[in-house]
Coordinates of C-alpha atoms in Angstrom, one line a residue:
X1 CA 50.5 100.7 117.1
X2 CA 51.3 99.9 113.5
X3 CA 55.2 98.7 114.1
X4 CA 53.8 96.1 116.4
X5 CA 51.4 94.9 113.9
X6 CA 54.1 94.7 111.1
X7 CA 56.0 93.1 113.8
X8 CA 53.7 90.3 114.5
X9 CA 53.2 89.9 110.9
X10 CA 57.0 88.9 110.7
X11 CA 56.3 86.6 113.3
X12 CA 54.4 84.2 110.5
X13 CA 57.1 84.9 107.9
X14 CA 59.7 83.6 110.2
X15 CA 57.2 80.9 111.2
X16 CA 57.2 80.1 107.2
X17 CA 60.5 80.2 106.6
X18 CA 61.2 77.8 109.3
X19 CA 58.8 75.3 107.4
X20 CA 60.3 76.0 104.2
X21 CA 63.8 74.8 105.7
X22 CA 62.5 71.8 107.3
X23 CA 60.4 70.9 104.4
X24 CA 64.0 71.3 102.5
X25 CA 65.8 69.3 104.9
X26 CA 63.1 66.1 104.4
X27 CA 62.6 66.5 101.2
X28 CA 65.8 67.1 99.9
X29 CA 65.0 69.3 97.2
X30 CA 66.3 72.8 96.8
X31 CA 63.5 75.1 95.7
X32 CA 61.6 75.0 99.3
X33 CA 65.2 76.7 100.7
X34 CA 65.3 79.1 98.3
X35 CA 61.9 79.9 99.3
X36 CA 63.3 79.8 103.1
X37 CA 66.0 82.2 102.3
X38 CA 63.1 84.8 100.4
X39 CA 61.5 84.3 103.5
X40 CA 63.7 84.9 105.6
X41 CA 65.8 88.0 103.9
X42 CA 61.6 89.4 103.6
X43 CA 61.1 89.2 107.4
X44 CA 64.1 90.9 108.4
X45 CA 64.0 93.4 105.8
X46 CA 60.3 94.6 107.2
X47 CA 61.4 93.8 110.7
X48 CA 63.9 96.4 110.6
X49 CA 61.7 98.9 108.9
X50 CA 59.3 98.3 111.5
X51 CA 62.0 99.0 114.7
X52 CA 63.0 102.0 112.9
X53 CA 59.2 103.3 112.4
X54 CA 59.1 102.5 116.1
X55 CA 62.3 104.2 116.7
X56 CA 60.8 107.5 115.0
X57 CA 57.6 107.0 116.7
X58 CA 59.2 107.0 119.9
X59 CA 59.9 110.6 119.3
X60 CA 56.4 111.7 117.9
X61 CA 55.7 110.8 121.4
X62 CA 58.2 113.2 122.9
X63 CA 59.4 109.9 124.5
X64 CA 62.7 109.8 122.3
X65 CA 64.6 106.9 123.0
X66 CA 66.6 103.9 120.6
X67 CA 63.7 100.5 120.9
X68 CA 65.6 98.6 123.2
X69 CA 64.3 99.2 126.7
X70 CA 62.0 96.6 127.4
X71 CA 61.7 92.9 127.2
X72 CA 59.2 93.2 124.2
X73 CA 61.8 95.3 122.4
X74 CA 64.5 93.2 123.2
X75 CA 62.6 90.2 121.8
X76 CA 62.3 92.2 118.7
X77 CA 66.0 92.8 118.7
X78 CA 66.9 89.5 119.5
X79 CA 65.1 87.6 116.7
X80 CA 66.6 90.0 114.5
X81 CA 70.0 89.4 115.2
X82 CA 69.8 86.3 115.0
X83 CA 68.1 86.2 111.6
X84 CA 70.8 88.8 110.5
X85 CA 73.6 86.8 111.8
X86 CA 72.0 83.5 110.5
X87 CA 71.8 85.1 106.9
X88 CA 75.3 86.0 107.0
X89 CA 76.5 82.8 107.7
X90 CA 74.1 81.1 105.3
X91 CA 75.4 83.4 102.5
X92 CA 79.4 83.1 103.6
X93 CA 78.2 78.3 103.7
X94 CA 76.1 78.6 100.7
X95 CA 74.5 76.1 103.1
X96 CA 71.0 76.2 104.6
X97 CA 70.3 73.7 106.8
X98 CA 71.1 75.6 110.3
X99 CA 68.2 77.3 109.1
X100 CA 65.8 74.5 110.5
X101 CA 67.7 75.0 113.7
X102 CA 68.1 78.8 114.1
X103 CA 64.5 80.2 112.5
X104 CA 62.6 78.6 115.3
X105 CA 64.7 80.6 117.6
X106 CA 64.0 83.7 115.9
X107 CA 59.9 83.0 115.7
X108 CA 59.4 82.0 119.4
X109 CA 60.8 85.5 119.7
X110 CA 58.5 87.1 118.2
X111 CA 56.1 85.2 119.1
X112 CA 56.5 85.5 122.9
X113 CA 57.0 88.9 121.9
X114 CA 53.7 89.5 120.1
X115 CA 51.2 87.3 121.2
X116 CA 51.9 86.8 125.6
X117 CA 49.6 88.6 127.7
X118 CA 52.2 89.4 129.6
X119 CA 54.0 91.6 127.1
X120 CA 53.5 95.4 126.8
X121 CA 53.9 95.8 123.3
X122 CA 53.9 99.8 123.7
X123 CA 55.8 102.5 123.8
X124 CA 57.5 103.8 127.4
X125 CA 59.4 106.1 128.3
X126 CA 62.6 105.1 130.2
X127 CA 63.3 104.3 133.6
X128 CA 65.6 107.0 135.1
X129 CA 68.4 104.1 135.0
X130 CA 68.1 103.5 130.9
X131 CA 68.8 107.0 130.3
X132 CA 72.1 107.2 129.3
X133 CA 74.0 106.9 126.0
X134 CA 75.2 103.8 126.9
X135 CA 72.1 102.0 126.3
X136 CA 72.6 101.6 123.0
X137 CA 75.9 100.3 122.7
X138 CA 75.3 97.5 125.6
X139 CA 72.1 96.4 123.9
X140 CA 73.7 95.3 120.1
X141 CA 77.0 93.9 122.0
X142 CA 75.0 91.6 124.1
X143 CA 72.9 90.4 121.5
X144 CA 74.7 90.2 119.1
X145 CA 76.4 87.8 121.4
X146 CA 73.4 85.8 122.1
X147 CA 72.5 85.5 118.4
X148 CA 76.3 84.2 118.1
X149 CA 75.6 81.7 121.0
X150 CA 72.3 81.4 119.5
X151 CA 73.7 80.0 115.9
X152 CA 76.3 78.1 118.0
X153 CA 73.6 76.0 120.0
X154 CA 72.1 75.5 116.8
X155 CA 75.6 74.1 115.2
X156 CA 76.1 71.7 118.5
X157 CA 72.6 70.1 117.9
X158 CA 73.6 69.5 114.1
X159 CA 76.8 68.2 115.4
X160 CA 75.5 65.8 118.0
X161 CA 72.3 64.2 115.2
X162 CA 75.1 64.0 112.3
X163 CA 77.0 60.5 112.6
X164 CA 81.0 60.9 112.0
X165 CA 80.1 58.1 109.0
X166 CA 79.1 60.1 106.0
X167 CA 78.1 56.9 104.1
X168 CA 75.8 56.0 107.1
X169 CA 72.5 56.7 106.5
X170 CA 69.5 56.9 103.9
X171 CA 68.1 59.7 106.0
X172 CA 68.2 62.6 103.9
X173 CA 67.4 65.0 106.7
X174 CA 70.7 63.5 108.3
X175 CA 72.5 63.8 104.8
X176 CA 72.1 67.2 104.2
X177 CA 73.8 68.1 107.4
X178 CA 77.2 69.4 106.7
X179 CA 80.3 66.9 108.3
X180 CA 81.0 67.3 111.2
X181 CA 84.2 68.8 110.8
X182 CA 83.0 71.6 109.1
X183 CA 80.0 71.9 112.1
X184 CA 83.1 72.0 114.6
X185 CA 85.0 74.7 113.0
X186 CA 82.1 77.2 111.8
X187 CA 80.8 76.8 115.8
X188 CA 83.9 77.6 117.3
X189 CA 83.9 80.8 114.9
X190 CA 80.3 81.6 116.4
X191 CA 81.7 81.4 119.9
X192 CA 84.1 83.5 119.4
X193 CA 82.1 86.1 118.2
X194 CA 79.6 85.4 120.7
X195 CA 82.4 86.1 123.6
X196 CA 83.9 88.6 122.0
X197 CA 80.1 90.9 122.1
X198 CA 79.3 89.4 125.8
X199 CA 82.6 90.7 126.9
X200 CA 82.3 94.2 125.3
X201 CA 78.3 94.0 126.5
X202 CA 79.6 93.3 129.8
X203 CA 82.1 96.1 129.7
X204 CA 79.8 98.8 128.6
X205 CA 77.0 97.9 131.1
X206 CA 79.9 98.2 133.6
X207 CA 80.4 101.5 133.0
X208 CA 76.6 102.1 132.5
X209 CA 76.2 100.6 136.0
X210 CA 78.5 103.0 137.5
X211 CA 77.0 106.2 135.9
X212 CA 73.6 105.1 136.6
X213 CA 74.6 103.3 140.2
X214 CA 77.9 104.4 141.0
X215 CA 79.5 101.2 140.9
X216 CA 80.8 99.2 138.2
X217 CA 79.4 96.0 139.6
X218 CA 76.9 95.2 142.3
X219 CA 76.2 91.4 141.8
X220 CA 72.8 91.9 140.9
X221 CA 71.2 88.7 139.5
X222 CA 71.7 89.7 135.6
X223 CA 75.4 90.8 136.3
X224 CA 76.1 87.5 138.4
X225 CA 74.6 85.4 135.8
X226 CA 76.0 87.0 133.2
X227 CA 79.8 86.5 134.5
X228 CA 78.5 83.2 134.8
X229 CA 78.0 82.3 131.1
X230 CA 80.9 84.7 130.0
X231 CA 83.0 82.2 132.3
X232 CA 81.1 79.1 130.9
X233 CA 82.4 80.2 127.1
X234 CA 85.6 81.2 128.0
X235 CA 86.0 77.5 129.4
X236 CA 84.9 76.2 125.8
X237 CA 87.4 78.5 124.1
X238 CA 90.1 77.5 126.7
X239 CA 89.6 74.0 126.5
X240 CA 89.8 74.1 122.9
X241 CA 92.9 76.1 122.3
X242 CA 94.8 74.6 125.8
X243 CA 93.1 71.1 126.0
X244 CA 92.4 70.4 122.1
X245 CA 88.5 69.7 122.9
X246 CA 86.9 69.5 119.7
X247 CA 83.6 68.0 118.1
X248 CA 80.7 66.0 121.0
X249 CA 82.4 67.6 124.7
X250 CA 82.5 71.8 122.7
X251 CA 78.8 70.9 121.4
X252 CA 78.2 69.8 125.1
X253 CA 79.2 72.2 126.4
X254 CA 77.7 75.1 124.1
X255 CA 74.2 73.6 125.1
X256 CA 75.0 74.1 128.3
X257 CA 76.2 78.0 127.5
X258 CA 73.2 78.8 125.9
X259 CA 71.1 77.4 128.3
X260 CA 72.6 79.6 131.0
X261 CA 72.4 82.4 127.9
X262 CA 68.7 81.5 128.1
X263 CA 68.3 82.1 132.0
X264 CA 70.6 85.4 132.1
X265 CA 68.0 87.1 129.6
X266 CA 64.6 85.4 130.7
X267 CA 64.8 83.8 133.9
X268 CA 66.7 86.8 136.1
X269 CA 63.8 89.1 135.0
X270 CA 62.0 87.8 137.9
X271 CA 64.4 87.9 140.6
X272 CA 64.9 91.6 142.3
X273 CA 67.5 93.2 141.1
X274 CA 68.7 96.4 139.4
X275 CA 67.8 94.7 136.1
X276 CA 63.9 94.0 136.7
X277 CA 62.7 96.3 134.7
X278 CA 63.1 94.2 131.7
X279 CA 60.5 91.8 132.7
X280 CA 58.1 94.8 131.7

């Protein structure tokens, strides 16, 4: 279908932008970033004209649903929101360098997406369980969470290579980094946005579960694992704001978050549960 060709199209323009910023990053020179950030606003701008043309397509096929019901559309989704979220904070830093930390995430997205065997990239219709008007809604809050947690992983990686000398090194890769403190204080802003959309993600698929199951929660694999990074993050933010964690143990411990983030979207797709259908 033509949205999936466009799509794996952006797939390479993601791939190049992601060069662009690393080739920034060693080099030290400016123009390469730029031509990241063209990149990078191009990919997402024809990424999203490409889930709406599959959004419309949907319903030339009579199937008429929002492209979000299957793990190749979530893929789609996923990159994006991370791009979009990446953008916004690399427009509000006037910085670029999470760039060569967050595109990556955004291509092996689409890549998995658009190129593993594994992956129906068509159109279905929905399970009897996705039909509800709560799809929607549950969908953008939890991703939007995991882009947040997905920028914040990013951040605790720059934090951890970045020395707490600024004078200390000839590496301009390393110089380039912003200090640490700033690192800190823009990834605890990401992980607050990133709990605030897991907690309203979980909300909504509560009440989802219960129109769709009749309860609100039934432990299934998904559900379990995602109480189990929600309570992961709201450790970080407690130990922060009660214990005054800040800097190496937060950028710990966000690793650890989106790892879990990591196994809640992938790895549960293969255990039974309510949620397996998003292996599909």
């Amino acid at each position: 279908m033509l949205d999936s060709i466009i799509l794996s199209y952006v797939t390479f323009v993601y791939f190049a932008a992601f060069l662009f910023y690393l080739v920034m990053m060693v080099m030290g020179k400016e123009f390469p970033g730029r031509l990241a950030t063209v990149m990078s606003v191009a990919g997402l701008v024809v990424q999203t004209a490409a889930i709406v043309l599959r959004w419309k397509t949907s319903y030339k096929l009579g199937i008429g649903h929002a492209p979000f019901s299957n793990l190749y559309e979530s893929l789609v989704f996923f990159a994006w929101t991370i791009m979009l979220l990446y953008l916004i904070v690399e427009w509000r830093t006037k910085n670029k360098t999470l760039g060569v930390f967050v595109a990556p995430l955004a291509f092996l997205a689409m890549a998995y997406a658009s190129f593993s065997p594994n992956i129906n990239s068509g159109i279905q219709p929905l399970v009897p369980a996705l039909k509800s008007n709560w799809l929607i809604s549950h969908v953008i809050t939890c991703f939007f969470g995991y882009a947040a947690f997905g920028l914040s992983f990013g951040l605790s990686i720059m934090y951890l290579l970045k020395s707490p000398d600024t004078r200390e090194t000839h590496n301009i890769f390393l110089r380039l980094i912003p200090p640490r403190g700033i690192l800190d204080e823009l990834n605890y802003q990401m992980i607050l946005i990133g709990f605030l959309m897991l907690t309203l993600g979980i909300i909504t698929g509560s009440v989802w579960a219960h129109s769709a199951w009749g309860t609100y929660w039934g432990w299934d694999p998904k559900e379990t694992w995602s109480l189990i990074t929600w309570l992961i993050y709201a450790a970080v933010i407690h130990s922060r704001l009660v214990r005054g964690w800040k800097g190496k143990k937060i950028a710990i411990l966000c690793i650890v978050g989106f790892s879990c983030v990591l196994f809640t979207y992938f790895g549960v797709n293969y255990l039974a549960g309510l949620h397996s259908y998003a292996k599909s």
